[in-house]
Structure formats: C-alpha cells, structure tokens
Tab-separated table of C-alpha atoms in Angstrom:
chain	number	residue	atom	x	y	z
A	1	GLU	CA	-7.932	-4.559	25.547
A	2	ALA	CA	-5.756	-2.098	23.167
A	3	GLN	CA	-7.151	-1.509	19.636
A	4	VAL	CA	-8.262	1.032	16.980
A	5	THR	CA	-11.271	0.715	15.383
A	6	GLN	CA	-13.022	1.537	12.198
A	7	ASN	CA	-17.151	2.421	11.541
A	8	PRO	CA	-18.666	2.045	9.044
A	9	ARG	CA	-16.690	-1.293	8.388
A	10	TYR	CA	-19.491	-1.322	5.033
A	11	LEU	CA	-20.084	1.803	2.946
A	12	ILE	CA	-21.936	2.170	-0.644
A	13	THR	CA	-22.450	5.418	-1.051
A	14	VAL	CA	-22.479	7.241	-4.817
A	15	THR	CA	-21.190	9.886	-6.222
A	16	GLY	CA	-20.630	13.748	-4.491
A	17	LYS	CA	-22.563	12.469	-1.156
A	18	LYS	CA	-20.612	13.411	1.226
A	19	LEU	CA	-19.016	10.574	3.850
A	20	THR	CA	-16.982	10.228	6.510
A	21	VAL	CA	-14.964	7.121	7.999
A	22	THR	CA	-14.203	7.234	11.638
A	23	CYS	CA	-11.447	5.895	13.953
A	24	SER	CA	-10.846	5.598	17.232
A	25	GLN	CA	-8.083	4.096	19.249
A	26	ASN	CA	-7.856	3.819	23.022
A	27	MET	CA	-4.035	3.180	23.536
A	28	ASN	CA	-3.697	7.425	24.272
A	29	HIS	CA	-1.151	7.325	21.220
A	30	GLU	CA	-0.246	10.471	19.426
A	31	TYR	CA	0.794	9.017	16.327
A	32	MET	CA	-2.400	8.557	14.134
A	33	SER	CA	-2.314	7.657	9.985
A	34	TRP	CA	-4.501	6.340	7.479
A	35	TYR	CA	-4.136	4.398	4.524
A	36	ARG	CA	-5.828	2.753	1.074
A	37	GLN	CA	-5.395	-0.048	-0.062
A	38	ASP	CA	-6.078	-0.596	-3.368
A	39	PRO	CA	-4.493	-4.182	-5.749
A	40	GLY	CA	-1.297	-4.415	-7.894
A	41	LEU	CA	-0.226	-0.781	-5.452
A	42	GLY	CA	-0.846	-1.890	-1.607
A	43	LEU	CA	-0.918	0.047	1.397
A	44	ARG	CA	-0.950	3.941	0.617
A	45	GLN	CA	-0.303	7.064	2.919
A	46	ILE	CA	-3.041	9.079	2.424
A	47	TYR	CA	-2.422	11.276	5.996
A	48	TYR	CA	-1.302	11.364	9.097
A	49	SER	CA	-1.217	12.774	12.445
A	50	MET	CA	1.643	14.031	14.843
A	51	ASN	CA	-0.751	14.854	17.972
A	52	VAL	CA	-4.371	16.994	18.148
A	53	GLU	CA	-3.914	19.500	15.679
A	54	VAL	CA	-1.461	18.259	14.172
A	55	THR	CA	-2.175	16.951	10.472
A	56	ASP	CA	0.134	16.403	7.521
A	57	LYS	CA	0.167	14.900	3.647
A	58	GLY	CA	0.742	11.461	3.306
A	59	ASP	CA	0.967	9.892	-0.308
A	60	VAL	CA	-2.624	10.136	-1.625
A	61	PRO	CA	-4.518	12.843	-0.027
A	62	GLU	CA	-5.761	14.138	-2.736
A	63	GLY	CA	-10.137	14.319	-2.232
A	64	TYR	CA	-9.530	13.527	1.236
A	65	LYS	CA	-9.272	15.713	4.859
A	66	VAL	CA	-9.225	15.213	8.077
A	67	SER	CA	-9.091	15.662	11.695
A	68	ARG	CA	-8.269	16.146	14.836
A	69	LYS	CA	-9.009	17.727	17.427
A	70	GLU	CA	-9.167	14.624	20.222
A	71	LYS	CA	-6.533	12.714	20.706
A	72	ARG	CA	-8.181	9.407	20.550
A	73	ASN	CA	-9.776	10.437	17.348
A	74	PHE	CA	-9.279	10.394	13.257
A	75	PRO	CA	-11.489	11.219	11.130
A	76	LEU	CA	-11.339	10.538	7.191
A	77	ILE	CA	-13.405	12.922	5.118
A	78	LEU	CA	-14.214	11.981	1.971
A	79	GLU	CA	-16.501	15.605	0.723
A	80	SER	CA	-16.746	14.476	-2.449
A	81	PRO	CA	-16.993	11.254	-3.074
A	82	SER	CA	-16.030	9.896	-6.925
A	83	PRO	CA	-15.602	6.095	-8.080
A	84	ASN	CA	-12.100	6.112	-8.240
A	85	GLN	CA	-12.456	6.013	-3.619
A	86	THR	CA	-13.190	2.781	-4.140
A	87	SER	CA	-11.714	1.069	-2.080
A	88	LEU	CA	-9.948	-0.632	0.918
A	89	TYR	CA	-9.333	2.320	4.072
A	90	PHE	CA	-6.872	1.114	7.289
A	91	CYS	CA	-6.542	4.022	9.807
A	92	ALA	CA	-3.480	3.075	12.050
A	93	SER	CA	-2.473	4.429	15.549
A	94	SER	CA	1.329	4.261	17.295
A	95	ARG	CA	2.677	6.100	19.628
A	96	THR	CA	5.153	8.853	18.896
A	97	GLY	CA	8.830	8.882	18.879
A	98	PHE	CA	11.769	6.525	16.979
A	99	PRO	CA	10.560	5.474	14.313
A	100	ALA	CA	6.731	5.608	14.750
A	101	GLY	CA	6.151	2.851	12.696
A	102	THR	CA	7.238	0.102	14.624
A	103	GLU	CA	4.421	-0.734	17.001
A	104	ALA	CA	1.877	0.195	14.803
A	105	PHE	CA	-1.720	-1.049	15.425
A	106	PHE	CA	-4.129	-1.188	12.627
A	107	GLY	CA	-7.877	-1.380	12.201
A	108	GLN	CA	-10.176	-3.514	10.714
A	109	GLY	CA	-10.581	-1.688	7.358
A	110	THR	CA	-13.411	-0.180	5.826
A	111	ARG	CA	-15.040	-1.291	2.466
A	112	LEU	CA	-15.619	1.346	0.688
A	113	THR	CA	-17.500	1.758	-2.738
A	114	VAL	CA	-18.606	5.042	-4.543
A	115	VAL	CA	-20.344	4.279	-7.557
B	1	ASP	CA	6.134	4.938	-9.056
B	2	GLN	CA	6.047	2.610	-6.150
B	3	GLN	CA	9.001	3.941	-4.274
B	4	VAL	CA	9.230	0.174	-3.064
B	5	LYS	CA	8.315	-3.058	-4.740
B	6	GLN	CA	7.530	-6.139	-3.909
B	7	ASN	CA	7.882	-7.871	-7.264
B	8	SER	CA	6.421	-11.816	-6.429
B	9	PRO	CA	2.314	-11.540	-6.187
B	10	SER	CA	3.216	-14.801	-4.344
B	11	LEU	CA	4.814	-18.040	-2.885
B	12	SER	CA	4.364	-20.325	-1.584
B	13	VAL	CA	6.440	-22.795	0.133
B	14	GLN	CA	6.094	-25.862	2.222
B	15	GLU	CA	5.596	-25.964	6.178
B	16	GLY	CA	9.107	-26.189	7.558
B	17	ARG	CA	10.838	-25.379	4.668
B	18	ILE	CA	12.322	-21.212	4.626
B	19	SER	CA	10.283	-19.103	3.260
B	20	ILE	CA	12.234	-15.997	1.665
B	21	LEU	CA	10.103	-12.866	1.142
B	22	ASN	CA	11.445	-10.425	-0.321
B	23	CYS	CA	11.523	-6.043	-1.131
B	24	ASP	CA	12.779	-3.412	-3.776
B	25	TYR	CA	13.419	0.821	-3.142
B	26	THR	CA	14.184	2.982	-5.490
B	27	ASN	CA	14.477	6.133	-2.420
B	28	SER	CA	18.625	5.711	-1.119
B	29	MET	CA	16.688	8.077	1.547
B	30	PHE	CA	15.232	5.289	3.270
B	31	ASP	CA	16.276	4.841	6.749
B	32	TYR	CA	14.029	2.247	8.707
B	33	PHE	CA	11.944	-0.515	7.020
B	34	LEU	CA	9.487	-2.969	8.267
B	35	TRP	CA	7.835	-6.136	7.636
B	36	TYR	CA	3.952	-6.240	7.948
B	37	LYS	CA	1.292	-9.787	7.908
B	38	LYS	CA	-2.342	-9.605	6.808
B	39	TYR	CA	-4.639	-11.524	8.020
B	40	PRO	CA	-8.096	-10.816	5.742
B	41	ALA	CA	-10.657	-9.619	7.371
B	42	GLU	CA	-8.195	-8.123	9.065
B	43	GLY	CA	-5.655	-5.058	9.416
B	44	PRO	CA	-1.942	-5.758	9.326
B	45	THR	CA	0.255	-6.177	12.854
B	46	PHE	CA	3.670	-5.141	12.916
B	47	LEU	CA	5.683	-8.290	12.259
B	48	ILE	CA	9.538	-7.441	12.760
B	49	SER	CA	11.646	-3.652	11.239
B	50	ILE	CA	15.125	-3.062	10.684
B	51	SER	CA	16.964	0.611	10.413
B	52	SER	CA	19.623	1.024	7.992
B	53	ILE	CA	22.362	0.610	10.125
B	54	LYS	CA	22.238	-3.046	10.526
B	55	ASP	CA	22.558	-5.259	7.962
B	56	LYS	CA	20.357	-8.125	9.653
B	57	ASN	CA	17.626	-8.302	12.411
B	58	GLU	CA	16.121	-11.279	13.475
B	59	ASP	CA	13.398	-11.885	16.084
B	60	GLY	CA	12.417	-16.007	16.438
B	61	ARG	CA	11.767	-17.869	13.635
B	62	PHE	CA	12.022	-14.426	11.502
B	63	THR	CA	14.635	-12.435	9.873
B	64	VAL	CA	15.264	-9.780	8.368
B	65	PHE	CA	18.152	-8.503	5.417
B	66	LEU	CA	19.506	-5.148	4.463
B	67	ASN	CA	21.835	-4.483	1.266
B	68	LYS	CA	22.029	-0.982	1.561
B	69	SER	CA	24.001	-1.280	-1.959
B	70	ALA	CA	21.578	-3.043	-3.749
B	71	LYS	CA	18.297	-1.817	-1.933
B	72	HIS	CA	17.270	-4.560	-0.920
B	73	LEU	CA	15.715	-6.300	1.905
B	74	SER	CA	14.423	-10.112	2.501
B	75	LEU	CA	11.922	-11.657	4.723
B	76	HIS	CA	13.275	-14.935	6.003
B	77	ILE	CA	11.283	-17.399	7.742
B	78	VAL	CA	12.188	-20.611	9.425
B	79	PRO	CA	10.489	-22.746	10.132
B	80	SER	CA	7.652	-22.290	7.729
B	81	GLN	CA	4.353	-22.645	9.516
B	82	PRO	CA	0.833	-23.347	8.401
B	83	GLY	CA	-0.674	-20.607	10.666
B	84	ASP	CA	2.007	-18.357	8.550
B	85	SER	CA	0.261	-17.501	5.346
B	86	ALA	CA	-1.109	-14.214	4.931
B	87	VAL	CA	-0.391	-11.607	3.094
B	88	TYR	CA	3.461	-9.817	4.274
B	89	PHE	CA	4.156	-6.047	3.266
B	90	CYS	CA	7.213	-3.894	3.599
B	91	ALA	CA	7.495	-1.009	4.152
B	92	ALA	CA	10.133	2.151	4.330
B	93	SER	CA	10.324	5.856	5.616
B	94	VAL	CA	12.774	8.301	4.994
B	95	LYS	CA	15.725	9.563	7.377
B	96	TYR	CA	13.892	13.153	7.619
B	97	ASN	CA	10.314	12.310	8.284
B	98	PHE	CA	9.667	8.457	10.045
B	99	ASN	CA	6.078	10.207	9.605
B	100	LYS	CA	5.526	8.843	6.376
B	101	PHE	CA	5.671	5.156	5.357
B	102	TYR	CA	6.117	4.034	1.510
B	103	PHE	CA	4.263	0.396	0.859
B	104	GLY	CA	5.577	-2.762	-1.958
B	105	SER	CA	2.328	-4.321	-3.177
B	106	GLY	CA	2.336	-6.988	-0.964
B	107	THR	CA	3.790	-10.716	-1.592
B	108	LYS	CA	1.321	-13.729	-0.357
B	109	LEU	CA	2.418	-16.275	1.079
B	110	ASN	CA	0.916	-20.657	1.289
B	111	VAL	CA	2.143	-22.585	3.627
B	112	LYS	CA	1.633	-25.775	2.366
B	113	PRO	CA	0.834	-28.212	5.452
C-alpha cells in the first residue's frame, strides 16, 4: 500500500529539548516536503526536498532543520523547540516533474505540543 | 501576509445541491493551483488542479474555475454528497518554482443529508 508514515503521531515535549519527527514514504518519490497547520493559517510549507541531499526552504523554515540522506526518509528536526512551534505537522511526497504537488501524498500528521 | 486566502471558514450545503468554495490570491506569479480535501485525523488528499493557461478543469463532480484577472478560483461540487464534508484547502505555486506551495486557511464544508 502506497503511504507516507510519520512518527510519532502525538508528542508533548519541553522547551529546548531537541526532537526529531520522522517521515518515510514507500513510493520511491523524489519530492518530499514538511508543512505545519495552524488555526486560521492553513498549511504552511517549512522545507522541501527535490531529491537526496537537495533541500530548500519553504515559507516558514525558522527553527527547523531537515536532512535527506536517503530517498525514502525526510526527518524534521527541532533543535531547540519553543511553544510557538506547537502545531500539527504534515509530511508529503510526490513525483518530481511538473507540477510536483499534483499527486502529493500526505502523512497522517504529528500533533506536537511544546510546553 | 497570506498570499492565498479562503475568506469563508465554513459552508453548509444541502445534499444534492451545488457547493461552491472560493479562493483568492494576491501573487500574480502564481501559475498552478490545486485543491486538497482533508478529513479529521487524516492528511490532506489531492482533489483537482488547474494550470494558469486554462480557466476550467473538470473531474467528475468536481470543477475548478480560474479567473486570472480577478485572481480568484473556485471549486464547484455538483451534486454535493455527505461524504464531501471535509475541510478544503486551495494551494498555489509560482511559475519559477513549482516545488514551493502556498496554502489557504481552508473552508470547512458540511453537506447535510
């Protein structure tokens, strides 16, 4: 079954404690991306990756890091989480080419709370 | 400031009638537009898209209209079904970077039986 898997689904952490949210896809997609969803703001793109070792900033990259060492994995790293990073996070993947977002598959989301 | 705006947070429609969801954008460089549907506790799923070279795209019960001069797009669902009840997001990407997406804040559609 084609899917994008995020872990964990729910996470409560404290300010400043480094954390990683994992994202894995089984469709051999080149393109992967991270979004956060906040009330009244919709989905905002954090980072995206066109392929292994190729990443770029989205609309709201501050406070986040990503890496793409393998095609299937695209972890989101919060080095020093703060309460304003409390949000619902989604990972997505799709084939490259024009346009990348058309056949995007999203994970089920990670609800992060930073206290 | 949000470049893609969905000014109606919610919409309620009777089953069988037409649902019209609206989206406005400010960036004239947007070249490709998409609609996603999201059910609670699930990730968004792709619904339909349209390139700026077109003004209409149809897929079954779903039609997207693009009015470039007004910087406005709309999603029509005909006929609406209770299973269409979800949050709908419109999204756009710019001409020089189709990998970077801007989403609206979403419209929650409730289709009443």
